[in-house]
mmCIF file of C-alpha atoms in Angstrom:
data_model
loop_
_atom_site.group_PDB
_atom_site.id
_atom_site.type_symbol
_atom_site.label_atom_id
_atom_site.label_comp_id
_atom_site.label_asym_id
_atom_site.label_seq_id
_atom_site.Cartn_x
_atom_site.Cartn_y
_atom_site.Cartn_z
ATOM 1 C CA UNK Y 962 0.000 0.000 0.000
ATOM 2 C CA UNK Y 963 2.712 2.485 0.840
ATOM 3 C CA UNK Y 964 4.552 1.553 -2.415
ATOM 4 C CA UNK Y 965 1.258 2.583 -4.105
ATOM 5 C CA UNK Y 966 0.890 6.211 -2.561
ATOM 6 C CA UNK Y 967 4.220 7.010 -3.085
ATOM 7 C CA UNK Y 968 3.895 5.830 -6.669
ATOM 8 C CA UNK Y 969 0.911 8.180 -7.223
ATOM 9 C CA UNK Y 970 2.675 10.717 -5.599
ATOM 10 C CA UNK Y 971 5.771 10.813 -8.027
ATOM 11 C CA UNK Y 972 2.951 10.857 -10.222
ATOM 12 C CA UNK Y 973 1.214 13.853 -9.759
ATOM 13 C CA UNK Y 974 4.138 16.111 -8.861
ATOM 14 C CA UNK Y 975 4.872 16.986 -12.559
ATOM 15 C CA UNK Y 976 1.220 17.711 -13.024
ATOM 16 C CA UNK Y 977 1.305 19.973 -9.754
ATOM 17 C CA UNK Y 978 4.364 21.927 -10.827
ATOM 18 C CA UNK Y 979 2.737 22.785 -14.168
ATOM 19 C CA UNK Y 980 0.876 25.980 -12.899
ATOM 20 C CA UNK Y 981 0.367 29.630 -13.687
ATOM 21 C CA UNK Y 982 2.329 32.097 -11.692
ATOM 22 C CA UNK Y 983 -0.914 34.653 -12.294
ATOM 23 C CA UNK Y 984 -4.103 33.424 -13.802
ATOM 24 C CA UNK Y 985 -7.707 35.356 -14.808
ATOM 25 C CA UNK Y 986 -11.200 34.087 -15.417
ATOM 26 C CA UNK Y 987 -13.872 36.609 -16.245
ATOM 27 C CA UNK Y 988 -17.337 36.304 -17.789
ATOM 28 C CA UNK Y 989 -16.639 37.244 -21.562
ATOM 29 C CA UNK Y 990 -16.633 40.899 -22.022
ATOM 30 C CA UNK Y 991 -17.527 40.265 -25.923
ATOM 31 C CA UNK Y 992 -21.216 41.710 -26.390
ATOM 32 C CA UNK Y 993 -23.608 38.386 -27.050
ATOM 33 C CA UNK Y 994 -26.341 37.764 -29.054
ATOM 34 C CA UNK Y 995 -24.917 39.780 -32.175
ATOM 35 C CA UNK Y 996 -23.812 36.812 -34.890
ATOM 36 C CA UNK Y 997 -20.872 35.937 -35.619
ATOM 37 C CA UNK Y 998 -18.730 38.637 -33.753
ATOM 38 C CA UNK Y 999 -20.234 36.910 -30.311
ATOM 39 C CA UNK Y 1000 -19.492 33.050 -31.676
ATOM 40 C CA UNK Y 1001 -15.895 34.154 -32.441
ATOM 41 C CA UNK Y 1002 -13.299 32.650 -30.383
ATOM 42 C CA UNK Y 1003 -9.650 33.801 -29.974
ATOM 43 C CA UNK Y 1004 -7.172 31.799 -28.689
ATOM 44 C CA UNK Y 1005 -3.490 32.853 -28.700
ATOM 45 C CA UNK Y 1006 -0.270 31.914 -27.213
ATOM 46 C CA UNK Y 1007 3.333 33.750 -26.280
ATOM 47 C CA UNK Y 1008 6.731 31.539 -24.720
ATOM 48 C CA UNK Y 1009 5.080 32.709 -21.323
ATOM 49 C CA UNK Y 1010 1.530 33.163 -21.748
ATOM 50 C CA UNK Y 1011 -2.154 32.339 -22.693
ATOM 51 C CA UNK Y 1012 -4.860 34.559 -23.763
ATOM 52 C CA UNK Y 1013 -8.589 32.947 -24.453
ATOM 53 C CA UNK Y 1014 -11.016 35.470 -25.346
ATOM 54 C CA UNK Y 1015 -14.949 34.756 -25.754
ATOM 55 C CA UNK Y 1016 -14.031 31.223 -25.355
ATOM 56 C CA UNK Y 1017 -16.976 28.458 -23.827
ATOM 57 C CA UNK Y 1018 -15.776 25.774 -21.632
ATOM 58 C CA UNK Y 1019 -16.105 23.085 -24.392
ATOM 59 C CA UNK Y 1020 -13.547 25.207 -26.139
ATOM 60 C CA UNK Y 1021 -11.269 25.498 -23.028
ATOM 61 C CA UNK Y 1022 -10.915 21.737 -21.868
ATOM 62 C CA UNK Y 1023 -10.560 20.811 -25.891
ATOM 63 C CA UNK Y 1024 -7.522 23.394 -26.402
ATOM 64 C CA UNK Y 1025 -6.195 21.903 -22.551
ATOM 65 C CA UNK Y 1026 -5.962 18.638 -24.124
ATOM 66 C CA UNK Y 1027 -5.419 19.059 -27.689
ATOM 67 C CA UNK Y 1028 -9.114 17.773 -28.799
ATOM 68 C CA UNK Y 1029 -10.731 17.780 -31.876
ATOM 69 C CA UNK Y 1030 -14.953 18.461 -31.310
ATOM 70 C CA UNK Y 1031 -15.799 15.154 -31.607
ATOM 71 C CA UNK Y 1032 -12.795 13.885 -29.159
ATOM 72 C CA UNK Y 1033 -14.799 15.182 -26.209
ATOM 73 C CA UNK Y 1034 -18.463 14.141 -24.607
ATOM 74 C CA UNK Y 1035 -19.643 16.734 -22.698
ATOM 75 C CA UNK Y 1036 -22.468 18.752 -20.989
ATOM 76 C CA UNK Y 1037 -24.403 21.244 -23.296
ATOM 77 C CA UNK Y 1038 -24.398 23.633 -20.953
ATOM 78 C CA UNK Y 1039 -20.513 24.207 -21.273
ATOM 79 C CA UNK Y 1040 -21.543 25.351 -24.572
ATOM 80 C CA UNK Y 1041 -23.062 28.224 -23.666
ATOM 81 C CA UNK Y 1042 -21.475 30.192 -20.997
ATOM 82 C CA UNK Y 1043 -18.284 32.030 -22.484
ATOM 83 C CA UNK Y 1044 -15.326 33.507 -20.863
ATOM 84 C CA UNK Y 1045 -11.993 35.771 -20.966
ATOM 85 C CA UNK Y 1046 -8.796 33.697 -19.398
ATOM 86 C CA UNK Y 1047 -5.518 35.648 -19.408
ATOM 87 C CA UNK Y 1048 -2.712 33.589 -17.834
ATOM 88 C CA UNK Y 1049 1.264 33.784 -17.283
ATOM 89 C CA UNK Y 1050 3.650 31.316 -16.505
ATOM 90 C CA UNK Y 1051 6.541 32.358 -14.070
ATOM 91 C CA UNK Y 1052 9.331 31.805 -17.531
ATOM 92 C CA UNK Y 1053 9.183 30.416 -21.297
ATOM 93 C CA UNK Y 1054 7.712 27.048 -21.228
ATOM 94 C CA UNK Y 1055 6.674 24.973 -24.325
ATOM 95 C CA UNK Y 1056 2.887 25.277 -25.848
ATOM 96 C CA UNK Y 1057 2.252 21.681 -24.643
ATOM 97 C CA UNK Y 1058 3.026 22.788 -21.127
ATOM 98 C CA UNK Y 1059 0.479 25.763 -21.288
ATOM 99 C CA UNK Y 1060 -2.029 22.820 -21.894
ATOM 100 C CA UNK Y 1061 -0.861 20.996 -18.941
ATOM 101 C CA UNK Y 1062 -0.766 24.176 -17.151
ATOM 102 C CA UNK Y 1063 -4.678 24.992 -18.595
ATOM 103 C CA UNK Y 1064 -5.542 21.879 -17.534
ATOM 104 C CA UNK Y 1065 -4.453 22.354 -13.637
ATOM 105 C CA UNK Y 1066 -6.365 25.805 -13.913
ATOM 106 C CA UNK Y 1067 -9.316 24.669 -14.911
ATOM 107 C CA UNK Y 1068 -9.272 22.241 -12.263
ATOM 108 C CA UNK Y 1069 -8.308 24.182 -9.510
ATOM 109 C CA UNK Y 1070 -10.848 27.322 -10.599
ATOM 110 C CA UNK Y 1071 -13.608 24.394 -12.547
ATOM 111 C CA UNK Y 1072 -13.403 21.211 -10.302
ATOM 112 C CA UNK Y 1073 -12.957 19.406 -13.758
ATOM 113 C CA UNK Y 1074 -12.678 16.045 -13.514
ATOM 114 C CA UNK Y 1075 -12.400 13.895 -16.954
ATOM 115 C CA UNK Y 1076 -12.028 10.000 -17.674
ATOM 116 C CA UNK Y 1077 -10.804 8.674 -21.282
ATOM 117 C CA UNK Y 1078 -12.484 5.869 -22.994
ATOM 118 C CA UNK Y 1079 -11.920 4.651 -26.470
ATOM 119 C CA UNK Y 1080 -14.562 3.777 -29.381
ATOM 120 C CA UNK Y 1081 -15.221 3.336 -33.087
ATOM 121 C CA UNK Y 1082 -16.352 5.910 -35.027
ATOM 122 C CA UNK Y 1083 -17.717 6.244 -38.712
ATOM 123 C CA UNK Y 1084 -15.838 9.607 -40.124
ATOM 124 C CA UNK Y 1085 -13.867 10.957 -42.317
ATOM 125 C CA UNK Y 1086 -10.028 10.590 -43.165
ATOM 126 C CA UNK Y 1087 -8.306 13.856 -44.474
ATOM 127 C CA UNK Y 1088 -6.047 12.414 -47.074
ATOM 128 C CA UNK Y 1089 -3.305 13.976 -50.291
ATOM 129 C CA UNK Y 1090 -5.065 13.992 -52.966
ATOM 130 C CA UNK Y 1091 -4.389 13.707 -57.007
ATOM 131 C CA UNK Y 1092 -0.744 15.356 -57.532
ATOM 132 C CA UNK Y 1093 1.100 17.818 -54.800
ATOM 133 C CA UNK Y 1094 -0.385 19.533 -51.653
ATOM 134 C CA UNK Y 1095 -1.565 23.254 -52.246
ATOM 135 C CA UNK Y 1096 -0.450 24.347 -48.882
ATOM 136 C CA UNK Y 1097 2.593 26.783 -48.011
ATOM 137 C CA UNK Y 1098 4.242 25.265 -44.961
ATOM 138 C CA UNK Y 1099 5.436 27.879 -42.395
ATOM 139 C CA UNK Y 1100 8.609 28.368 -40.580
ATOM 140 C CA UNK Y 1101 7.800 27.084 -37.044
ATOM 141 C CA UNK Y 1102 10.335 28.938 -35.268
ATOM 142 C CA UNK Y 1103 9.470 31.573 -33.074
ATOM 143 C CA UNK Y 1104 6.837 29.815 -31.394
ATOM 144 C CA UNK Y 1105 3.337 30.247 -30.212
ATOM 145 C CA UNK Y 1106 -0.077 28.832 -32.115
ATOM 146 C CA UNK Y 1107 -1.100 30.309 -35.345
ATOM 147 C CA UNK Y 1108 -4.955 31.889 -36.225
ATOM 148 C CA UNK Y 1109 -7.738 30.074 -37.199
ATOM 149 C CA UNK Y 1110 -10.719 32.055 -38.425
ATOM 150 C CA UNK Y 1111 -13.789 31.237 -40.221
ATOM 151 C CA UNK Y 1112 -17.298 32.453 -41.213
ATOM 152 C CA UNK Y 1113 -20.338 30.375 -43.650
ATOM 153 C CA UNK Y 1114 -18.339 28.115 -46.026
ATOM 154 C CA UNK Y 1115 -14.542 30.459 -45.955
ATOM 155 C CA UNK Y 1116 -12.017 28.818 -43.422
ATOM 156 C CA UNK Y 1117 -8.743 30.481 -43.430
ATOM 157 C CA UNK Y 1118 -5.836 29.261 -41.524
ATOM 158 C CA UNK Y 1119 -2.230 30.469 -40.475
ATOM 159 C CA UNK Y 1120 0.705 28.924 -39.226
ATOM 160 C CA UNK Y 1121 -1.790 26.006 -38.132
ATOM 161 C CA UNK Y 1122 -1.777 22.141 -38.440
ATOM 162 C CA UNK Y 1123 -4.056 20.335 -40.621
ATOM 163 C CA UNK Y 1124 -5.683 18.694 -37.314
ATOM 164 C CA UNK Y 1125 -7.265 22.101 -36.707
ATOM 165 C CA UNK Y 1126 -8.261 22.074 -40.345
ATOM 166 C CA UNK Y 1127 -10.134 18.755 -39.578
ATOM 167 C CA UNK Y 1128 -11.369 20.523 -36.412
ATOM 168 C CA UNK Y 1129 -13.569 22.767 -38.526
ATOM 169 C CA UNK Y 1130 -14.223 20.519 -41.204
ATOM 170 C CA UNK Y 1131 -15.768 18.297 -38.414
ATOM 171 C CA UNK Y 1132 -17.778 21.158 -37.192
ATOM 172 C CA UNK Y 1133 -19.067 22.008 -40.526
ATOM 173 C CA UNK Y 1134 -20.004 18.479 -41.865
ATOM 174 C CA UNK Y 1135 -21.066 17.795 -38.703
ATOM 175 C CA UNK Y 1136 -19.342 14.419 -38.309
ATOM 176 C CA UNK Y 1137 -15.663 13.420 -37.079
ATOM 177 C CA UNK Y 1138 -12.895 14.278 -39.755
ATOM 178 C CA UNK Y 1139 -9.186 12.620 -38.389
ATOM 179 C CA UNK Y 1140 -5.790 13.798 -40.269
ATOM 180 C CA UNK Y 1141 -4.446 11.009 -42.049
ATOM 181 C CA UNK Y 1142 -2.430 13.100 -44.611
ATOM 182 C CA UNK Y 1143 0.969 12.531 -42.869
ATOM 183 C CA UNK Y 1144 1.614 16.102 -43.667
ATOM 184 C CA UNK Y 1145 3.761 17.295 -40.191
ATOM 185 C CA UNK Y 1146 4.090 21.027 -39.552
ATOM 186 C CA UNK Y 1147 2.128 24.077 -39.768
ATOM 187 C CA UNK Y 1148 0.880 25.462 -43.014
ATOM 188 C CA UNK Y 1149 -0.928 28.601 -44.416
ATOM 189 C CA UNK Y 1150 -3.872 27.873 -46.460
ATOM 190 C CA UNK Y 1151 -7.282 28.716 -47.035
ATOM 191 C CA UNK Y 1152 -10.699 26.658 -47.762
ATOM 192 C CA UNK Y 1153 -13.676 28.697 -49.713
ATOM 193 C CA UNK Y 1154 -16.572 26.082 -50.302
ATOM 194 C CA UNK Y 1155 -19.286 29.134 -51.514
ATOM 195 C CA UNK Y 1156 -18.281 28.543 -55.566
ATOM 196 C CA UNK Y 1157 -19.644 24.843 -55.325
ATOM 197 C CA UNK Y 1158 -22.926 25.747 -53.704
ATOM 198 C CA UNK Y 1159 -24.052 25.486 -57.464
ATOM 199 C CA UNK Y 1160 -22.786 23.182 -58.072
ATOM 200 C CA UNK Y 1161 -24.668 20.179 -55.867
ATOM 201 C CA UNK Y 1162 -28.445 19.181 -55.900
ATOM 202 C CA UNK Y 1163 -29.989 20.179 -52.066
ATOM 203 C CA UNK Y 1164 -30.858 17.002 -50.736
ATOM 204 C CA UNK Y 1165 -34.404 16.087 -49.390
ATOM 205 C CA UNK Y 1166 -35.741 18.381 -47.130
ATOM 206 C CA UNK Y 1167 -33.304 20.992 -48.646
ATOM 207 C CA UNK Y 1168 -30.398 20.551 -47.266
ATOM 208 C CA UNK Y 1169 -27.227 20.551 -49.102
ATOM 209 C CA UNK Y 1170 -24.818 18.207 -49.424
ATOM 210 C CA UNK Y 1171 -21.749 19.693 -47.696
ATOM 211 C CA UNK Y 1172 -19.764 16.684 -47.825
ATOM 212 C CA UNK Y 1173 -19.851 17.103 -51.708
ATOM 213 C CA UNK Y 1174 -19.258 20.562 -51.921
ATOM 214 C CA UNK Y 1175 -15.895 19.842 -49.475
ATOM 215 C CA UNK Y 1176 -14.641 17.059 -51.153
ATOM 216 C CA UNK Y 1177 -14.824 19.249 -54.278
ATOM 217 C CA UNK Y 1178 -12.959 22.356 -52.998
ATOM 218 C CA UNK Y 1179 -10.257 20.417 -50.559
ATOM 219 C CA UNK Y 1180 -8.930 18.669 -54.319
ATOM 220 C CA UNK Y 1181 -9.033 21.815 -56.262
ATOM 221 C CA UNK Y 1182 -7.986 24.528 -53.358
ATOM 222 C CA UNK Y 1183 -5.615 22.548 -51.147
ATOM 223 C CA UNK Y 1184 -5.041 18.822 -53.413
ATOM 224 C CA UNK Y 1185 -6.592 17.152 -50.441
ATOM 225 C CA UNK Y 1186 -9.584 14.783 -50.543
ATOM 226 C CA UNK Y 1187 -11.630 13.296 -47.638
ATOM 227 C CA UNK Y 1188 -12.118 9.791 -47.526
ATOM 228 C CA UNK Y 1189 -15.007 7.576 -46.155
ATOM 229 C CA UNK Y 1190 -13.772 5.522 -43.216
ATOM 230 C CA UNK Y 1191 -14.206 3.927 -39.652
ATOM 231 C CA UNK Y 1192 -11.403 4.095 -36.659
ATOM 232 C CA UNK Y 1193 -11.026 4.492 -33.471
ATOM 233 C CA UNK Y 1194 -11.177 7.516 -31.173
ATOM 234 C CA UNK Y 1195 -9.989 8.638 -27.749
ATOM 235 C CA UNK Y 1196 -13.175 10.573 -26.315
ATOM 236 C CA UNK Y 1197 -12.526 12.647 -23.056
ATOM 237 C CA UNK Y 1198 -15.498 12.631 -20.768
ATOM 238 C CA UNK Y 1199 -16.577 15.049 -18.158
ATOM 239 C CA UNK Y 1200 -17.861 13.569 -15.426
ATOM 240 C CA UNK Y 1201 -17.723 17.456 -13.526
ATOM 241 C CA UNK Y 1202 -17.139 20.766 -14.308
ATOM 242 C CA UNK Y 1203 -18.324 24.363 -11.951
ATOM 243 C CA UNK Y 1204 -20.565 26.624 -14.130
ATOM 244 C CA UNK Y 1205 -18.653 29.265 -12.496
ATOM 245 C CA UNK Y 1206 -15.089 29.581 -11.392
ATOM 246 C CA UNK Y 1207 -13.544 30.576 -8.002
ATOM 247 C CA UNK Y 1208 -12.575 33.940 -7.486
ATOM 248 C CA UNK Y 1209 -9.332 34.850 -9.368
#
């Protein structure tokens, strides 16, 4: 039994270490109910610090542990509720720290507590497609995550990975997209799906068929192609999470 305190113990000291010198959590000061400017969601990094700005808490525990949207079951509530975190660490620490560091925040302000389970999806695979990649890979010196913004059927993406691209391409079809490309690095690109919208036949009950329309502009745009297949994914569960947070 002692062997298997101390054992946990030796554990969890990384995990404590990881923290913030100075940490705030504030409701969102972004005006709601106004479209897209009160659905946008900023999220950016420095050697020393992270800034989340109208972000929910779905948003926050993804970006803690480097989830796509359909890598986490949780509450709808955590949907809804948005918030500002600004946070520095006490030196330069790497971006995957600042997730482990996220993580012990929203713990300690949250109560989160997660479990992981694994099971098999039916998705999408992000793939090359017919001749080179039309992406411009970035330099990844210097640091820090990239931008991600998008609005209707334009998604336009700097210095990011293609797993974010996935991210939104999940969001928009609506179903889980994975990154099967082998393409490593961060890249420069953009997606614009609105020229196709002609192109495609709504399906019944008028709907149109976005999976079409993507498959269509990832060839000609970025020489990528999505392709129809089951496998397995890593889902984070939250079993609890504080719809508010201590005081800061």
């Amino acid at each position: 039994m002692r062997k298997t305190i101390l054992l946990a113990a030796l554990l969890c000291a990384p995990l404590a270490a990881q923290t913030f010198e100075v940490a705030s959590i504030k409701p969102s000061v972004t005006p709601q109910g106004q479209g897209l400017r009160s659905l946008r969601e900023d999220i950016t990094t420095g050697p020393d610090r992270l800034t989340m700005i109208n972000v929910n808490l779905n948003t926050a525990v993804r970006w803690a542990y480097k989830l796509g949207v359909y890598e986490i079951s949780a509450p709808d509530w955590m949907t809804s509720e948005r918030f500002d975190f600004t946070a520095k660490a006490a030196n330069s620490v790497p971006e995957d720290q600042l997730r482990a560091m996220l993580q012990a925040l929203l713990n300690e302000r949250f109560k989160l507590e997660v479990h992981r389970q694994t099971k098999e999806v039916s998705g999408y695979a992000l793939v090359p497609g017919k001749g080179a990649p039309k992406l411009v890979k970035v330099d990844d010196t210097g640091g820090g995550e990239g931008a991600m913004t998008g609005a209707g059927l334009v998604f336009e993406g700097h210095k990011m990975p293609l797993s974010r691209l996935c991210d939104i391409l999940a969001s928009a079809l609506k179903t889980p997209v994975r990154d099967m490309t082998m393409l490593e690095g961060n890249y420069d690109f953009k997606l614009d799906m609105r020229p196709y919208l002609a192109q495609v036949q709504p399906q019944p009950g008028g709907g149109l068929d976005l999976v079409g329309i993507a498959i269509s502009a990832l060839q000609e745009q970025l020489g990528l192609r999505l392709e129809s297949k089951k496998f397995p994914m890593e889902v984070l569960t939250v079993d609890r999470m504080e719809k508010t947070p201590t005081e800061n």
